[in-house]
Short mmCIF file of C-alpha atoms in Angstrom, two decimals:
data_model
loop_
_atom_site.label_atom_id
_atom_site.label_comp_id
_atom_site.label_asym_id
_atom_site.label_seq_id
_atom_site.Cartn_x
_atom_site.Cartn_y
_atom_site.Cartn_z
CA MET X 9 102.07 -181.18 171.94
CA LYS X 10 103.44 -183.45 169.00
CA ARG X 11 106.47 -185.57 169.86
CA VAL X 12 109.17 -184.84 167.60
CA LEU X 13 111.64 -187.38 165.82
CA SER X 14 114.15 -189.15 168.35
CA GLN X 15 117.31 -191.08 167.52
CA SER X 16 115.61 -194.29 168.42
CA ASP X 17 112.89 -193.27 165.75
CA PHE X 18 115.63 -192.59 163.34
CA ASP X 19 117.22 -195.85 163.94
CA ARG X 20 113.73 -197.59 163.78
CA PHE X 21 112.97 -196.16 160.58
CA ALA X 22 116.45 -197.05 159.07
CA ALA X 23 115.98 -200.60 159.97
CA ARG X 24 112.89 -200.60 158.11
CA SER X 25 113.77 -198.46 155.09
CA PRO X 26 116.29 -199.96 152.57
CA ALA X 27 116.82 -196.35 151.35
CA ILE X 28 118.18 -195.29 154.58
CA ALA X 29 120.17 -198.39 155.63
CA ARG X 30 121.98 -198.41 152.36
CA HIS X 31 123.39 -195.06 153.51
CA ARG X 32 125.16 -196.69 156.21
CA MET X 33 126.54 -199.40 154.32
CA ILE X 34 127.61 -198.20 150.82
CA ALA X 35 130.98 -196.53 150.38
CA VAL X 36 130.37 -193.69 148.09
CA SER X 37 132.60 -191.86 145.43
CA VAL X 38 133.49 -188.54 146.75
CA THR X 39 133.10 -185.96 143.84
CA ALA X 40 133.74 -182.68 145.83
CA PRO X 41 137.11 -181.15 145.48
CA SER X 42 140.13 -182.79 147.34
CA ALA X 43 141.21 -180.73 150.30
CA GLU X 44 143.98 -178.54 149.61
CA PRO X 45 147.49 -178.78 151.62
CA PHE X 46 146.91 -177.17 155.21
CA GLU X 47 149.26 -177.01 157.99
CA LEU X 48 147.93 -176.93 161.46
CA PRO X 49 149.04 -173.96 163.52
CA ALA X 50 151.60 -175.00 166.24
CA ALA X 51 149.22 -174.54 169.12
CA VAL X 52 146.81 -176.80 167.58
CA ALA X 53 149.25 -179.47 166.57
CA THR X 54 150.44 -179.47 170.22
CA ALA X 55 147.00 -179.87 171.56
CA LEU X 56 146.39 -182.86 169.41
CA ALA X 57 149.78 -184.34 170.18
CA ARG X 58 148.31 -186.68 172.66
CA PRO X 59 145.99 -190.14 172.71
CA PHE X 60 142.12 -189.41 172.70
CA ARG X 61 139.51 -191.85 173.54
CA ARG X 62 136.40 -189.93 173.36
CA ILE X 63 136.56 -187.83 170.27
CA VAL X 64 133.13 -185.84 169.37
CA VAL X 65 132.68 -184.10 166.13
CA PHE X 66 129.81 -181.59 166.34
CA SER X 67 128.80 -180.36 162.93
CA GLY X 68 126.51 -177.52 161.54
CA ALA X 69 125.59 -176.03 158.26
CA GLY X 70 129.16 -175.29 157.25
CA MET X 71 130.06 -178.80 157.25
CA SER X 72 127.98 -179.51 154.21
CA ALA X 73 128.82 -176.17 152.24
CA ASP X 74 131.67 -177.74 150.44
CA SER X 75 129.20 -180.26 149.03
CA GLY X 76 127.16 -177.21 147.69
CA ILE X 77 124.32 -177.43 149.87
CA PRO X 78 123.16 -174.06 150.73
CA THR X 79 122.22 -172.87 154.21
CA PHE X 80 118.90 -172.76 155.47
CA ARG X 81 118.33 -169.16 154.56
CA SER X 82 120.71 -168.65 151.78
CA GLY X 83 119.58 -171.33 149.37
CA ASN X 84 116.15 -170.38 147.74
CA ASN X 85 116.02 -170.28 144.08
CA GLY X 86 113.56 -168.25 141.94
CA LEU X 87 110.88 -170.69 142.69
CA TRP X 88 110.88 -169.78 146.42
CA LYS X 89 112.54 -166.13 146.40
CA GLU X 90 109.42 -164.38 147.85
CA PHE X 91 109.20 -166.85 150.84
CA ASP X 92 111.02 -166.60 154.06
CA PRO X 93 112.25 -170.11 155.04
CA GLN X 94 111.46 -169.50 158.52
CA ASP X 95 107.84 -168.94 157.55
CA LEU X 96 107.80 -172.43 155.93
CA ALA X 97 109.43 -174.20 158.84
CA THR X 98 106.56 -174.21 161.24
CA PRO X 99 103.57 -176.42 162.22
CA GLU X 100 101.30 -173.32 161.69
CA ALA X 101 102.64 -173.04 158.03
CA TRP X 102 101.80 -176.84 157.54
CA ARG X 103 98.52 -176.32 158.68
CA ARG X 104 97.64 -173.38 156.47
CA ASP X 105 99.42 -174.74 153.32
CA LYS X 106 101.02 -178.10 153.44
CA GLU X 107 101.49 -178.55 149.76
CA THR X 108 103.82 -175.57 149.59
CA VAL X 109 105.56 -176.83 152.56
CA TRP X 110 106.13 -180.14 151.26
CA GLY X 111 107.10 -178.79 147.87
CA TRP X 112 109.77 -176.73 149.65
CA TYR X 113 111.25 -179.66 151.52
CA GLU X 114 111.09 -182.02 148.58
CA TRP X 115 113.20 -179.28 146.70
CA ARG X 116 115.73 -179.24 149.50
CA ARG X 117 115.70 -183.18 149.70
CA GLY X 118 116.53 -183.23 145.95
CA LEU X 119 119.52 -180.92 146.42
CA VAL X 120 120.83 -183.08 149.08
CA SER X 121 120.32 -186.21 147.14
CA LYS X 122 122.41 -184.72 144.25
CA ALA X 123 125.24 -183.68 146.39
CA GLN X 124 128.08 -185.74 147.47
CA PRO X 125 130.25 -186.10 150.96
CA ASN X 126 132.95 -183.95 150.77
CA PRO X 127 136.57 -184.68 152.25
CA GLY X 128 135.53 -183.26 155.34
CA HIS X 129 132.78 -185.91 155.68
CA VAL X 130 135.01 -188.52 154.65
CA ALA X 131 137.64 -187.56 157.47
CA VAL X 132 134.93 -187.71 160.10
CA ALA X 133 134.27 -191.15 158.88
CA GLN X 134 137.74 -192.05 159.30
CA LEU X 135 137.98 -190.54 162.70
CA GLN X 136 135.21 -192.61 163.71
CA ARG X 137 136.61 -195.84 162.15
CA GLU X 138 140.19 -195.28 163.56
CA PHE X 139 139.47 -193.46 166.94
CA GLY X 140 136.02 -194.32 167.58
CA ALA X 141 134.80 -190.52 167.27
CA SER X 142 131.01 -189.93 168.03
CA VAL X 143 128.97 -187.52 165.57
CA VAL X 144 126.36 -185.04 166.75
CA THR X 145 125.06 -182.70 164.02
CA GLN X 146 122.43 -179.96 163.38
CA ASN X 147 122.45 -180.63 159.83
CA VAL X 148 119.10 -182.41 158.44
CA ASP X 149 121.11 -183.87 155.38
CA ASP X 150 122.48 -187.57 155.09
CA LEU X 151 125.95 -186.75 153.99
CA HIS X 152 127.46 -188.00 157.14
CA GLU X 153 125.78 -191.46 156.74
CA ARG X 154 126.76 -191.63 153.02
CA ALA X 155 130.37 -190.93 153.85
CA GLY X 156 130.50 -194.04 156.16
CA VAL X 157 129.44 -192.56 159.60
CA THR X 158 127.17 -194.84 161.86
CA ARG X 159 125.11 -193.92 164.79
CA VAL X 160 124.76 -190.11 163.72
CA ILE X 161 122.96 -188.13 166.36
CA HIS X 162 120.53 -185.72 164.50
CA LEU X 163 119.40 -182.93 166.76
CA HIS X 164 117.28 -181.36 164.11
CA GLY X 165 115.99 -184.44 162.64
CA SER X 166 116.45 -185.49 158.95
CA LEU X 167 115.13 -184.70 155.64
CA PHE X 168 115.18 -188.36 154.87
CA ALA X 169 113.04 -189.68 157.87
CA ALA X 170 109.56 -188.36 157.06
CA ARG X 171 106.72 -189.34 159.42
CA CYS X 172 102.95 -188.90 159.95
CA PHE X 173 101.88 -185.42 161.10
CA ALA X 174 99.16 -186.97 163.40
CA CYS X 175 100.60 -190.16 164.78
CA ASP X 176 104.53 -190.28 163.96
CA GLU X 177 104.49 -193.39 162.12
CA PRO X 178 107.66 -193.48 159.91
CA HIS X 179 107.23 -193.32 156.17
CA GLU X 180 109.53 -194.32 153.47
CA LEU X 181 110.31 -191.81 150.70
CA GLY X 182 111.06 -192.47 147.26
CA MET X 183 113.64 -190.57 145.26
CA PRO X 184 112.70 -186.82 145.00
CA GLN X 185 111.12 -185.67 141.83
CA ALA X 186 113.50 -184.51 139.03
CA GLU X 187 112.19 -180.99 138.96
CA ALA X 188 111.25 -178.66 141.71
CA HIS X 189 107.51 -177.87 142.13
CA ARG X 190 106.24 -175.20 143.80
CA ARG X 191 103.32 -177.10 145.38
CA LEU X 192 103.15 -180.73 145.97
CA MET X 193 100.62 -182.85 147.76
CA PRO X 194 102.37 -184.95 150.63
CA PRO X 195 101.80 -188.57 150.86
CA ARG X 196 99.23 -190.15 153.18
CA CYS X 197 100.14 -192.23 156.22
CA ALA X 198 99.52 -196.23 155.98
CA ARG X 199 98.59 -196.14 159.55
CA CYS X 200 95.99 -193.66 159.84
CA ASP X 201 95.59 -191.81 156.59
CA ASP X 202 96.85 -188.46 157.72
CA HIS X 203 99.42 -186.61 155.78
CA VAL X 204 103.19 -187.20 156.07
CA ARG X 205 105.31 -184.55 157.15
CA PRO X 206 108.99 -183.81 156.74
CA GLY X 207 111.05 -185.31 159.61
CA VAL X 208 112.57 -182.25 160.73
CA VAL X 209 112.25 -180.05 163.69
CA TRP X 210 110.45 -176.91 163.05
CA PHE X 211 110.26 -173.58 164.67
CA GLY X 212 108.10 -173.91 167.68
CA GLU X 213 109.03 -177.58 168.14
CA SER X 214 111.34 -179.08 170.86
CA LEU X 215 114.41 -180.81 169.99
CA PRO X 216 114.03 -184.51 170.36
CA GLU X 217 114.57 -185.53 173.86
CA GLU X 218 116.63 -188.79 173.14
CA ALA X 219 119.11 -187.28 170.77
CA VAL X 220 119.68 -184.36 173.28
CA ARG X 221 120.10 -186.69 176.07
CA GLN X 222 122.57 -188.64 173.78
CA ALA X 223 124.52 -185.71 172.69
CA SER X 224 124.81 -184.02 176.21
CA THR X 225 126.24 -187.23 177.66
CA LEU X 226 128.73 -187.34 174.96
CA MET X 227 129.69 -183.89 175.44
CA ARG X 228 130.17 -184.41 179.09
CA GLN X 229 132.49 -187.53 178.61
CA CYS X 230 134.55 -186.33 175.68
CA ASP X 231 138.09 -185.54 175.82
CA LEU X 232 138.44 -183.66 172.30
CA LEU X 233 135.59 -181.76 170.70
CA LEU X 234 135.59 -180.80 167.04
CA VAL X 235 132.88 -177.92 166.39
CA VAL X 236 132.71 -177.83 162.60
CA GLY X 237 130.64 -175.31 160.47
CA THR X 238 128.76 -173.84 163.59
CA SER X 239 129.72 -170.99 165.63
CA GLY X 240 129.40 -172.60 168.97
CA VAL X 241 127.77 -169.23 170.19
CA VAL X 242 123.73 -169.91 169.09
CA HIS X 243 121.69 -172.84 170.87
CA PRO X 244 121.95 -175.56 170.97
CA ALA X 245 125.60 -175.38 169.91
CA ALA X 246 126.23 -172.94 172.81
CA GLY X 247 124.61 -175.01 175.35
CA MET X 248 126.47 -178.30 174.13
CA VAL X 249 129.93 -176.77 173.98
CA ASN X 250 129.71 -175.53 177.35
CA LEU X 251 129.17 -179.11 178.72
CA VAL X 252 132.73 -180.33 177.72
CA PRO X 253 134.97 -180.84 180.76
CA ARG X 254 137.73 -178.33 181.48
CA GLY X 255 141.11 -179.72 180.17
CA ALA X 256 139.35 -181.22 176.97
CA PRO X 257 140.47 -179.22 174.02
CA VAL X 258 137.73 -177.58 172.02
CA ILE X 259 138.78 -176.80 168.46
CA GLU X 260 136.42 -174.86 166.12
CA ILE X 261 136.80 -175.32 162.33
CA ASN X 262 134.75 -172.49 160.47
CA PRO X 263 135.78 -170.42 157.57
CA GLN X 264 133.56 -167.53 158.71
CA ALA X 265 135.14 -165.17 161.32
CA GLY X 266 133.06 -163.92 163.94
CA GLN X 267 131.85 -164.15 167.56
CA ARG X 268 132.89 -167.59 169.29
CA SER X 269 132.31 -169.20 172.40
CA SER X 270 134.80 -168.56 175.03
CA ARG X 271 135.05 -172.27 175.72
CA ILE X 272 136.59 -172.70 172.41
CA ASP X 273 140.38 -173.16 172.87
CA HIS X 274 141.45 -172.94 169.13
CA SER X 275 139.86 -171.62 165.89
CA LEU X 276 140.79 -172.75 162.55
CA GLN X 277 139.52 -170.20 159.82
CA THR X 278 139.14 -172.68 157.13
CA THR X 279 136.58 -175.25 155.66
CA ALA X 280 135.54 -178.53 156.97
CA ALA X 281 137.13 -180.19 153.74
CA ILE X 282 140.49 -178.66 154.58
CA GLY X 283 140.53 -178.48 158.29
CA LEU X 284 139.16 -181.84 159.14
CA PRO X 285 141.66 -184.00 157.04
CA ALA X 286 144.34 -181.94 158.65
CA VAL X 287 143.39 -182.77 162.06
CA LEU X 288 142.96 -186.46 160.97
CA ARG X 289 146.59 -186.39 159.78
CA ARG X 290 147.93 -184.93 163.02
CA LEU X 291 145.88 -187.51 165.15
CA ARG X 292 147.51 -190.24 163.15
CA ALA X 293 151.13 -189.14 163.39
CA PRO X 294 153.30 -190.22 166.55
CA ALA X 295 153.03 -188.19 169.44
#
């Protein structure tokens, strides 16, 4: 079985790649709409009215929606409309037609490269700088890093951390092509000359063990969990949320009403760009 990208792999790649390292050092200009005034419900404000030492932010696809990044299944344009994304995100699809798979992922990487962190991403970066928050994400974009967050745990890998399909050697990518192409030949590995694959976790692959271990440890030790843009019902979110100690508030921020985990104490039906700055303001306020 092939090894999937671990957090240590991602960090090793970042150390060797100026393009990735820049995401961790450069302050970006946020062009997404500013957050609207939002008042937290009294129960949420009360739950946040004490010091927290081990805050964890667990983000999903909704985190990046305000930056204009479509979700995995909803974002195909006309070039890809006859494809089921799930059919492109497998090792079998890669072996069958790697040019189409690479073209699709490069199109997605191009969309992310043009997007900017939204006020929710910026609030998470502030939570880390001011309160030491840790960040675990299911997203494969780099918007947390570009907002200034460090040591992001990527459970599903990253579009920006390509690696060899055969030997897992990291491969530095240049800028995505300006125009989408239906089929693109992936580059070759400098070590073994096999083809370079996207650095994401495909269907049928295991989540990276080290990332899961680190995320699980953070969940077990946290005293406040913010679940942003994911329901907390579908795995791996469900399993992670259930690790949080009793007594630690679990607050969901998600504009989509629907089923939610019984472990979630409070639900804010709003976007990350609105809800997270409001949480940050409350944590900054005197108790």
